[in-house]
PDB file of C-alpha atoms in Angstrom:
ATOM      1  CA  UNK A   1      79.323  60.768 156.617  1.00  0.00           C
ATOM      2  CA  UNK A   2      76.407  62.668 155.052  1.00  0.00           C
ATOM      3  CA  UNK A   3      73.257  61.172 154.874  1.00  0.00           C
ATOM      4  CA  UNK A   4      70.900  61.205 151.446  1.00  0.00           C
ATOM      5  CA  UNK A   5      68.050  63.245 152.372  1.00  0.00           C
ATOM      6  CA  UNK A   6      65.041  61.988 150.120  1.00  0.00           C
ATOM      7  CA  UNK A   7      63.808  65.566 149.264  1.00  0.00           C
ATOM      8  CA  UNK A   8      61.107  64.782 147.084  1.00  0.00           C
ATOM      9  CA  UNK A   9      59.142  62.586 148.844  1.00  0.00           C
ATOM     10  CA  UNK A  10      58.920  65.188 151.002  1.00  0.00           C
ATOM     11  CA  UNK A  11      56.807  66.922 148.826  1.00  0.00           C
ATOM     12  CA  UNK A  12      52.512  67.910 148.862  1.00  0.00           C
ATOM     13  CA  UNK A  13      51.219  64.934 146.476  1.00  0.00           C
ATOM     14  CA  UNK A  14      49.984  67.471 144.097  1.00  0.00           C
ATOM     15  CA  UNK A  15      53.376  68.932 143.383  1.00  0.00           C
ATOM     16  CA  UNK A  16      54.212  64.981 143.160  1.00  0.00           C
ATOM     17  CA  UNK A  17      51.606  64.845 140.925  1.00  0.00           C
ATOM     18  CA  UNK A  18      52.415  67.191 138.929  1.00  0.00           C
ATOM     19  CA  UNK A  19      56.160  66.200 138.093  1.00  0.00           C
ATOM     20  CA  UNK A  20      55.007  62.355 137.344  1.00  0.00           C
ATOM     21  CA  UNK A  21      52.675  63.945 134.662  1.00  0.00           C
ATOM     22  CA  UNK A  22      55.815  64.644 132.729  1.00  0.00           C
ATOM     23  CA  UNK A  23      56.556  60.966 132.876  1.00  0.00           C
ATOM     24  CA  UNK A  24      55.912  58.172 130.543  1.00  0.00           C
ATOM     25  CA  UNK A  25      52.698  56.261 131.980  1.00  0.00           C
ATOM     26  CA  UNK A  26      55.145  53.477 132.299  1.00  0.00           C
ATOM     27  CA  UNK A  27      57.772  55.237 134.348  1.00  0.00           C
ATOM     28  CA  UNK A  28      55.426  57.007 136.427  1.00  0.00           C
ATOM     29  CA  UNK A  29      54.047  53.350 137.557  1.00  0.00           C
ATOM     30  CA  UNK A  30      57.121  51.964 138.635  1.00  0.00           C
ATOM     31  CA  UNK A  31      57.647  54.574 141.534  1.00  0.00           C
ATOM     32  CA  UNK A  32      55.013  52.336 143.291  1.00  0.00           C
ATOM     33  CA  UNK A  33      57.955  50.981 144.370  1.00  0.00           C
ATOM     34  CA  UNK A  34      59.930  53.724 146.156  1.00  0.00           C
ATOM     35  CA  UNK A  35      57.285  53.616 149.502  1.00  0.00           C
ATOM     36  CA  UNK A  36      53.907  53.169 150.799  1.00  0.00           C
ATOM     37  CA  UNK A  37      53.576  56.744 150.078  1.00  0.00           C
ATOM     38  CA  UNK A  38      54.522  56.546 146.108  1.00  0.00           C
ATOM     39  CA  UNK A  39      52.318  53.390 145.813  1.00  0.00           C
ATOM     40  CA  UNK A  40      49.276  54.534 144.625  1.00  0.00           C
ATOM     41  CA  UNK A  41      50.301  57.978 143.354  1.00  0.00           C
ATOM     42  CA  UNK A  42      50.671  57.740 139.857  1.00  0.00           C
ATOM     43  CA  UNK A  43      46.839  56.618 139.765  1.00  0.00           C
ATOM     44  CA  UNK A  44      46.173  60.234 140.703  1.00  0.00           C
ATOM     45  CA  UNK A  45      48.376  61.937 137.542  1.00  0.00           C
ATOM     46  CA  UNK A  46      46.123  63.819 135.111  1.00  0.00           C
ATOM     47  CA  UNK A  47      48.460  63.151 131.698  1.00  0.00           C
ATOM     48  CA  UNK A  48      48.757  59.234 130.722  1.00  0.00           C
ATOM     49  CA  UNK A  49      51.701  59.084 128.122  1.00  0.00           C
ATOM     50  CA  UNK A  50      51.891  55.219 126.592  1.00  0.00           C
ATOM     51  CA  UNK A  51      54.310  54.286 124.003  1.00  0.00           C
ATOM     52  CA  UNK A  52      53.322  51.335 121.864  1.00  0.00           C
ATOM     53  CA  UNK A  53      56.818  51.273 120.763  1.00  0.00           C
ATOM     54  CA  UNK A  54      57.843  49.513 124.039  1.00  0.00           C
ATOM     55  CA  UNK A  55      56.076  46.695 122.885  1.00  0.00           C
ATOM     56  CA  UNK A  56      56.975  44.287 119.831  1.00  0.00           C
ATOM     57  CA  UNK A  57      55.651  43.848 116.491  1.00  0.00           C
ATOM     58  CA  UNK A  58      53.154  40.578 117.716  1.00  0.00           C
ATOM     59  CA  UNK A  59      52.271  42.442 121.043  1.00  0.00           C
ATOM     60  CA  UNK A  60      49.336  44.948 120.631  1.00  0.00           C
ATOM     61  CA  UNK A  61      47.787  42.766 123.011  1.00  0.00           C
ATOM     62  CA  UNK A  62      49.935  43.490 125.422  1.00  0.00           C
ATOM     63  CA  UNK A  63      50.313  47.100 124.588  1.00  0.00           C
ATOM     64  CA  UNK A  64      46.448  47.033 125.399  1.00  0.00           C
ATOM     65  CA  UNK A  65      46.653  44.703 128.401  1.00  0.00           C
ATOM     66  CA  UNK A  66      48.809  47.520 130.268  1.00  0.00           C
ATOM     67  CA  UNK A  67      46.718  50.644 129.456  1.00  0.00           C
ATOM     68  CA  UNK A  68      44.021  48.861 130.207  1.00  0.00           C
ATOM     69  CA  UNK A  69      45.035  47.853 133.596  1.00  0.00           C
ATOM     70  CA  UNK A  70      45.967  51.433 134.563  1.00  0.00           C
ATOM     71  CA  UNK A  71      43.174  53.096 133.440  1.00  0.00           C
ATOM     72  CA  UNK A  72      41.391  50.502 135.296  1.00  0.00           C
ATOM     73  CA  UNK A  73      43.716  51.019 138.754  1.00  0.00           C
ATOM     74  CA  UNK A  74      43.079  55.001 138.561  1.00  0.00           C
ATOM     75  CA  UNK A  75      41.904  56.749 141.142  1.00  0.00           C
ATOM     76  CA  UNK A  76      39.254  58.930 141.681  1.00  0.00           C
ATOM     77  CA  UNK A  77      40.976  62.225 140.499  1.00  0.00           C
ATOM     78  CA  UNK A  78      40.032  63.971 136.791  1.00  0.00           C
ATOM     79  CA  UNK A  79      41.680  62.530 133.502  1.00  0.00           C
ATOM     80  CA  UNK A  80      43.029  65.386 131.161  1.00  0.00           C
ATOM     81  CA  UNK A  81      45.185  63.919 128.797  1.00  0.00           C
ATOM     82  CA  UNK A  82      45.441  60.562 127.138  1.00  0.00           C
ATOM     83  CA  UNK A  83      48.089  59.971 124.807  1.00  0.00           C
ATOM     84  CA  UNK A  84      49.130  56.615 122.914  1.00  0.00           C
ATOM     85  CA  UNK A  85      52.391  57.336 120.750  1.00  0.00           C
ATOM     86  CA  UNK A  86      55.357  55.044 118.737  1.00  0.00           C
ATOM     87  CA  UNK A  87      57.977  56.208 116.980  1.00  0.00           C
ATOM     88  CA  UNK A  88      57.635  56.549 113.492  1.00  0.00           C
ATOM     89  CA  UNK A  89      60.021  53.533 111.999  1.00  0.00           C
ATOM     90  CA  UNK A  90      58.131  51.222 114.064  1.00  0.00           C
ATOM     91  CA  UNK A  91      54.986  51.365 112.620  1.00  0.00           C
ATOM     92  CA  UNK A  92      53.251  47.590 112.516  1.00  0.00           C
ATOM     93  CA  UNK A  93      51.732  46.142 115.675  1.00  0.00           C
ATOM     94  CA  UNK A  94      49.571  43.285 115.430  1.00  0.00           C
ATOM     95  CA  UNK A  95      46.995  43.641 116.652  1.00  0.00           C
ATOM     96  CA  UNK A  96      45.794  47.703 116.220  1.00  0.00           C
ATOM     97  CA  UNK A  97      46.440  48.587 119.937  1.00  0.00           C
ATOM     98  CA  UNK A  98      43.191  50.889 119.916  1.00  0.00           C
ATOM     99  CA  UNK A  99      40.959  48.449 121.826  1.00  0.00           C
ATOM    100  CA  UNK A 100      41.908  50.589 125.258  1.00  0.00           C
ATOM    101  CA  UNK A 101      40.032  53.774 123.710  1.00  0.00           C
ATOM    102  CA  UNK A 102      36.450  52.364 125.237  1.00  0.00           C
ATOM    103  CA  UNK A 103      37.874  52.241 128.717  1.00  0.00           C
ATOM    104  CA  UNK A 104      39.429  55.830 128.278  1.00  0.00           C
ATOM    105  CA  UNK A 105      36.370  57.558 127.267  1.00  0.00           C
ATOM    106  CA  UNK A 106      34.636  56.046 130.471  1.00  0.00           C
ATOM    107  CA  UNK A 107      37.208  58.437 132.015  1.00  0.00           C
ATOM    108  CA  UNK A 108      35.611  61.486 130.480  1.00  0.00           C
ATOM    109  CA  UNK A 109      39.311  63.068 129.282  1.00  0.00           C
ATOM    110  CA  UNK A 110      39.738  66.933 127.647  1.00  0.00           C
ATOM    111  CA  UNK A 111      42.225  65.210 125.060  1.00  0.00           C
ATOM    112  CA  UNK A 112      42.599  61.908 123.682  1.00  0.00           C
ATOM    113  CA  UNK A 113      45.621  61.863 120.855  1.00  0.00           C
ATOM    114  CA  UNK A 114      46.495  58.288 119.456  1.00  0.00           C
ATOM    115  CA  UNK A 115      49.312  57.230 116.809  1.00  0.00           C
ATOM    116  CA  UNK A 116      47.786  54.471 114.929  1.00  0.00           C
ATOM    117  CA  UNK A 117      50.630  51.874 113.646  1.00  0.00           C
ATOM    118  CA  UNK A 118      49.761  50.029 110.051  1.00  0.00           C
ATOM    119  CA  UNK A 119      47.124  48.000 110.331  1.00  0.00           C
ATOM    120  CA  UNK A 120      47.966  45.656 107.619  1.00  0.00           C
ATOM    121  CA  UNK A 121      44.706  43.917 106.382  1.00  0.00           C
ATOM    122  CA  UNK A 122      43.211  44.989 110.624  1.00  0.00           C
ATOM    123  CA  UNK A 123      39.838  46.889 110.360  1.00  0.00           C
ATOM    124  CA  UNK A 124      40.343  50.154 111.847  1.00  0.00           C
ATOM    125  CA  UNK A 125      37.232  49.514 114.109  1.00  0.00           C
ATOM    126  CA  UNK A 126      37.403  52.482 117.039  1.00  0.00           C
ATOM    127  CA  UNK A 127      34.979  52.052 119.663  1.00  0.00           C
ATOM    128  CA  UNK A 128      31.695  54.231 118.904  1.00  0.00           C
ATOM    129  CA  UNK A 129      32.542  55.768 122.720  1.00  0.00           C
ATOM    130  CA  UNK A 130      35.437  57.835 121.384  1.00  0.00           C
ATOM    131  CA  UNK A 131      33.099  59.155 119.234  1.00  0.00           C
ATOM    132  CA  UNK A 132      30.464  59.911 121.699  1.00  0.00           C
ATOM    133  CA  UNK A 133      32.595  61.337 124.782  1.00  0.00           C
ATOM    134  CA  UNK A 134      30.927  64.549 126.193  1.00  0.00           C
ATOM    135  CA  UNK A 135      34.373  65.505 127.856  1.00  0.00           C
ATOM    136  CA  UNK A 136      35.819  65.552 124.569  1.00  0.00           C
ATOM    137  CA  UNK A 137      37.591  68.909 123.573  1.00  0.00           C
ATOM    138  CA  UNK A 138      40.472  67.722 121.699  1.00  0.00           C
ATOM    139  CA  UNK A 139      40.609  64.774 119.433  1.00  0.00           C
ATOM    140  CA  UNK A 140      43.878  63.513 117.226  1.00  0.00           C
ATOM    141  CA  UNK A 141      44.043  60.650 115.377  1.00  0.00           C
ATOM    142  CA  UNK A 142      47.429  59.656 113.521  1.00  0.00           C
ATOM    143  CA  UNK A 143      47.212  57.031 111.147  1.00  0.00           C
ATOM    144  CA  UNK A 144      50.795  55.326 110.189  1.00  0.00           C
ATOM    145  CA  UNK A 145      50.845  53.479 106.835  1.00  0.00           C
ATOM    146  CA  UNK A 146      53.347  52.751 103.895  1.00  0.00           C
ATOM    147  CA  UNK A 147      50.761  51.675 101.137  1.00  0.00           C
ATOM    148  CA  UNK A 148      47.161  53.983 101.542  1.00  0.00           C
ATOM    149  CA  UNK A 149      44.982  55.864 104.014  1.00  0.00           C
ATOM    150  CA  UNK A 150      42.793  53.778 106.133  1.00  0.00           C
ATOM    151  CA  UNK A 151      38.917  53.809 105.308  1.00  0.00           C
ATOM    152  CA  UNK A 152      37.275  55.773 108.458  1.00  0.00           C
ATOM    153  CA  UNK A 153      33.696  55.640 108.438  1.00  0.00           C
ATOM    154  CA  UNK A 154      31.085  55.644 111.400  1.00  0.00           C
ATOM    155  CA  UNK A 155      27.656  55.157 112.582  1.00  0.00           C
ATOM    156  CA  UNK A 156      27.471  58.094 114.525  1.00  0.00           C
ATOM    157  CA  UNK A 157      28.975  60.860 116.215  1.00  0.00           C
ATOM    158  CA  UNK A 158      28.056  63.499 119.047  1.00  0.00           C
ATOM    159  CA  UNK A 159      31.050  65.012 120.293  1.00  0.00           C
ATOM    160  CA  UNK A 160      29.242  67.848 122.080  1.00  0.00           C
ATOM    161  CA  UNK A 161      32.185  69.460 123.386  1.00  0.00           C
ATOM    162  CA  UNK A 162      34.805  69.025 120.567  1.00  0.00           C
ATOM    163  CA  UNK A 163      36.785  72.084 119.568  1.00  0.00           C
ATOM    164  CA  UNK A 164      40.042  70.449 117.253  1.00  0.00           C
ATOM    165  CA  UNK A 165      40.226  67.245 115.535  1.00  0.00           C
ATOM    166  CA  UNK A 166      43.230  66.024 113.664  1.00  0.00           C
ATOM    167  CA  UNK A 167      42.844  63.501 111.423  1.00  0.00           C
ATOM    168  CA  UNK A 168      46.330  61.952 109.567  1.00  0.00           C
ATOM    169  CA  UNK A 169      46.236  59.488 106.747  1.00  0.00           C
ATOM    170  CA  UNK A 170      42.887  58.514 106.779  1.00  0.00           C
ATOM    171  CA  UNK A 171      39.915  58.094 103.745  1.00  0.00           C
ATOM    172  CA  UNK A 172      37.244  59.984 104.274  1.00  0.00           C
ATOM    173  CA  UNK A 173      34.056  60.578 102.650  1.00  0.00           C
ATOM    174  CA  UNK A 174      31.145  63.819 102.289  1.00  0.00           C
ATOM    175  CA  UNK A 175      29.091  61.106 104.537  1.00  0.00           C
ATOM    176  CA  UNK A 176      31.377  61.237 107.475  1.00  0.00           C
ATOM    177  CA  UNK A 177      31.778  65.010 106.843  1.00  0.00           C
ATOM    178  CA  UNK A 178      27.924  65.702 107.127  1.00  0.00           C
ATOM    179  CA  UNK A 179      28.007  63.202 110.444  1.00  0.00           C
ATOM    180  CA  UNK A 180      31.165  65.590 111.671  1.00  0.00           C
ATOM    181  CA  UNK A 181      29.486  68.608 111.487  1.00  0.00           C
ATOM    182  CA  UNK A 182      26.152  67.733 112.831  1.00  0.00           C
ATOM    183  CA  UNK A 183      27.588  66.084 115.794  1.00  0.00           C
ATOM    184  CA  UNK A 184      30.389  68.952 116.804  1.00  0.00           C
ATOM    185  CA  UNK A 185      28.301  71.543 116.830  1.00  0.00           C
ATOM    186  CA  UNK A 186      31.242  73.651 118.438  1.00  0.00           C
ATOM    187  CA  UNK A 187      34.016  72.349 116.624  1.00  0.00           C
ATOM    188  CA  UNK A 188      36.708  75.678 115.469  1.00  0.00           C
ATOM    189  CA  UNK A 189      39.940  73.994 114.162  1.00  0.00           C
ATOM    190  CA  UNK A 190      40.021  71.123 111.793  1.00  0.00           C
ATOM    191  CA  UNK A 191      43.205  69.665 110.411  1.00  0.00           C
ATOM    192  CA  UNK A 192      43.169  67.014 107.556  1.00  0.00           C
ATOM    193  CA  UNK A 193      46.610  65.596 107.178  1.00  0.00           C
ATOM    194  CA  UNK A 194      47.580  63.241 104.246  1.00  0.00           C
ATOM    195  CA  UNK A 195      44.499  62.544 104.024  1.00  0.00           C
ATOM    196  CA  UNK A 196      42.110  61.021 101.004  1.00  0.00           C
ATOM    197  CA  UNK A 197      39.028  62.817 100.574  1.00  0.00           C
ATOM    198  CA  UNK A 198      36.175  62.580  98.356  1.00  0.00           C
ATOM    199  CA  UNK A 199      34.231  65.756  99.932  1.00  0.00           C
ATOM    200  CA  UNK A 200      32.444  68.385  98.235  1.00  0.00           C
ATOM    201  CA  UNK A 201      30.869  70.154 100.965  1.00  0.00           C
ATOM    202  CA  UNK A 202      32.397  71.676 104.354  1.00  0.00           C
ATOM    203  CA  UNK A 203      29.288  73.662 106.429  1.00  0.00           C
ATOM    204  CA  UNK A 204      29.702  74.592 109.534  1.00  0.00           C
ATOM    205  CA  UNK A 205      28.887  77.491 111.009  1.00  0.00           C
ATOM    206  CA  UNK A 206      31.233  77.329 113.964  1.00  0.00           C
ATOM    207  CA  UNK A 207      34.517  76.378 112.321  1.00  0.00           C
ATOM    208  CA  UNK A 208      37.670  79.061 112.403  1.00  0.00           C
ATOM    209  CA  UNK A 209      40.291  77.089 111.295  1.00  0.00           C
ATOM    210  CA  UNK A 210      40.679  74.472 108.358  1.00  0.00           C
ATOM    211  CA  UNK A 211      43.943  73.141 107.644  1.00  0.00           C
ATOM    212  CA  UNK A 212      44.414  70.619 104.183  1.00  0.00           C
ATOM    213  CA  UNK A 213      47.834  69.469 103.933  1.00  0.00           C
ATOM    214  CA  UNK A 214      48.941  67.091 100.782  1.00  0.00           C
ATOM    215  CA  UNK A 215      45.645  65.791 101.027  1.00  0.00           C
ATOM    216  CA  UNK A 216      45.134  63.448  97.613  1.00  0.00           C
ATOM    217  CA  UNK A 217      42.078  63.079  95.161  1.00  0.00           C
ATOM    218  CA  UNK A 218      40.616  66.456  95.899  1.00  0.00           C
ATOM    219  CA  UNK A 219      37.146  67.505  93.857  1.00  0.00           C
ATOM    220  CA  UNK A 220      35.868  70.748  93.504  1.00  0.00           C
ATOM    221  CA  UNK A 221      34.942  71.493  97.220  1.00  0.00           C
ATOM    222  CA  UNK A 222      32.576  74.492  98.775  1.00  0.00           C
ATOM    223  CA  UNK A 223      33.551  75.877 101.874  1.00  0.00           C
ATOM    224  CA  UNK A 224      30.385  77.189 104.257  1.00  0.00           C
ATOM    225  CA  UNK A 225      31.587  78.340 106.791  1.00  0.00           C
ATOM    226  CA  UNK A 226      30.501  82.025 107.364  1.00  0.00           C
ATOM    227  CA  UNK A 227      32.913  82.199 110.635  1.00  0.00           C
ATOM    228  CA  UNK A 228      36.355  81.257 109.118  1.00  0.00           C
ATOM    229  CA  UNK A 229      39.240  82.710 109.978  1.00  0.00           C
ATOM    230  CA  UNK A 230      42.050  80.855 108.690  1.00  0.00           C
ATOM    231  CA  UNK A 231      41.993  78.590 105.532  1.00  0.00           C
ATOM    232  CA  UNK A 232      45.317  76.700 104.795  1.00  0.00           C
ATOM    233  CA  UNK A 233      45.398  74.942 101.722  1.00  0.00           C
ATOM    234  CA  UNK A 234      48.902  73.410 101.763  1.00  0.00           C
ATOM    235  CA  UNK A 235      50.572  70.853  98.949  1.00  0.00           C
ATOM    236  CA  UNK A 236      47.777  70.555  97.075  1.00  0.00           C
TER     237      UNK A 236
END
């Protein structure tokens, strides 16, 4: 009779590593199981993939509990990529599961992108630390909502390091514009999706790419931004 040769755990730990990446955060946790060797090796994976839409409509709590406990459980190896997605018919979970963003950006990720289901009377409160993350290159947040955009406004920002930000289905203002653009001094690609906008002025300096799509209650805007190289003004 042949014997089953486990092949794979056979493997260095960063080729491991590397094919647990590709994993939901979930699944990638429950090959603790397999050994003493697999125990502890998803706390070393660079990607974390969470999908609310394991959880039920009443269990953003839990949703949180989870991430929370693995980012807490990591090891010491670099973060790259944080992502928090749910499929797009399930879009209510009470509460917001965003309250996990804090503990991320203690992590100092490249990219943090987050689906955000319909709050539903929730404020939209994100922690000022996602907004103040040095490590930050990449930023994308996706609001989900079947009546209007959420109202986004903050104190502050200093993303030092930010080169894209997506923003879907949010309200936004020329104060938060003025804040954006102060505090990203590098930022090159901007992408406002669905979005409502009362802006009238975009200055940057640094900025290559701007991307409007079926963005509602547009005014007369000015664009200063002596750098761009791509303007796409879509369904407008």
């Amino acid at each position: 009779m042949n014997e089953t040769i486990d092949q794979i755990s056979s493997l260095p730990d960063d080729i491991l590593i590397h094919i647990l990446s590709f994993l939901r955060t979930r699944e990638a946790v429950q090959t603790c199981i397999l050994s003493k060797r697999w125990r502890k090796t998803w706390a070393s994976v660079p990607v974390l993939n969470f999908h609310a839409s394991d959880y039920n409509e009443n269990e953003g709590w839990k949703f949180d509990q989870f991430v929370n406990g693995v980012l807490e459980n990591r090891g010491p190896a670099l973060l790259d990529t944080i992502i928090s997605s749910q499929d797009v018919e399930d879009r209510y979970i009470d509460p917001p599961p965003i309250g996990w963003l804090h503990r991320a950006t203690l992590l100092m990720p490249r990219v943090i992108s987050v689906d955000i289901p319909d709050c539903y009377g929730w404020d939209l409160d994100f922690p000022d630390s996602v907004f103040s993350c040095a490590s930050l290159e990449k930023l994308e947040l996706f609001y989900f909502s079947e009546s209007w955009p959420a109202f986004f406004s903050l104190n502050s920002i200093a993303l030092v390091s930010l080169k894209t930000l997506v923003l879907e289905y949010l309200t936004l203002h020329d104060d938060f514009m003025q804040k954006l653009f102060l505090g990203c001094p590098v930022l090159e690609n901007l992408k406002l999706w669905i979005c409502e906008l009362d802006i009238s002025d975009i200055p940057s300096n640094a900025l290559k790419e701007f991307t409007l799509d079926d963005c509602q209650h547009l005014q007369p805007m000015q664009i200063s931004c002596p750098g761009l190289l791509f303007l796409c003004p879509s369904h407008l």
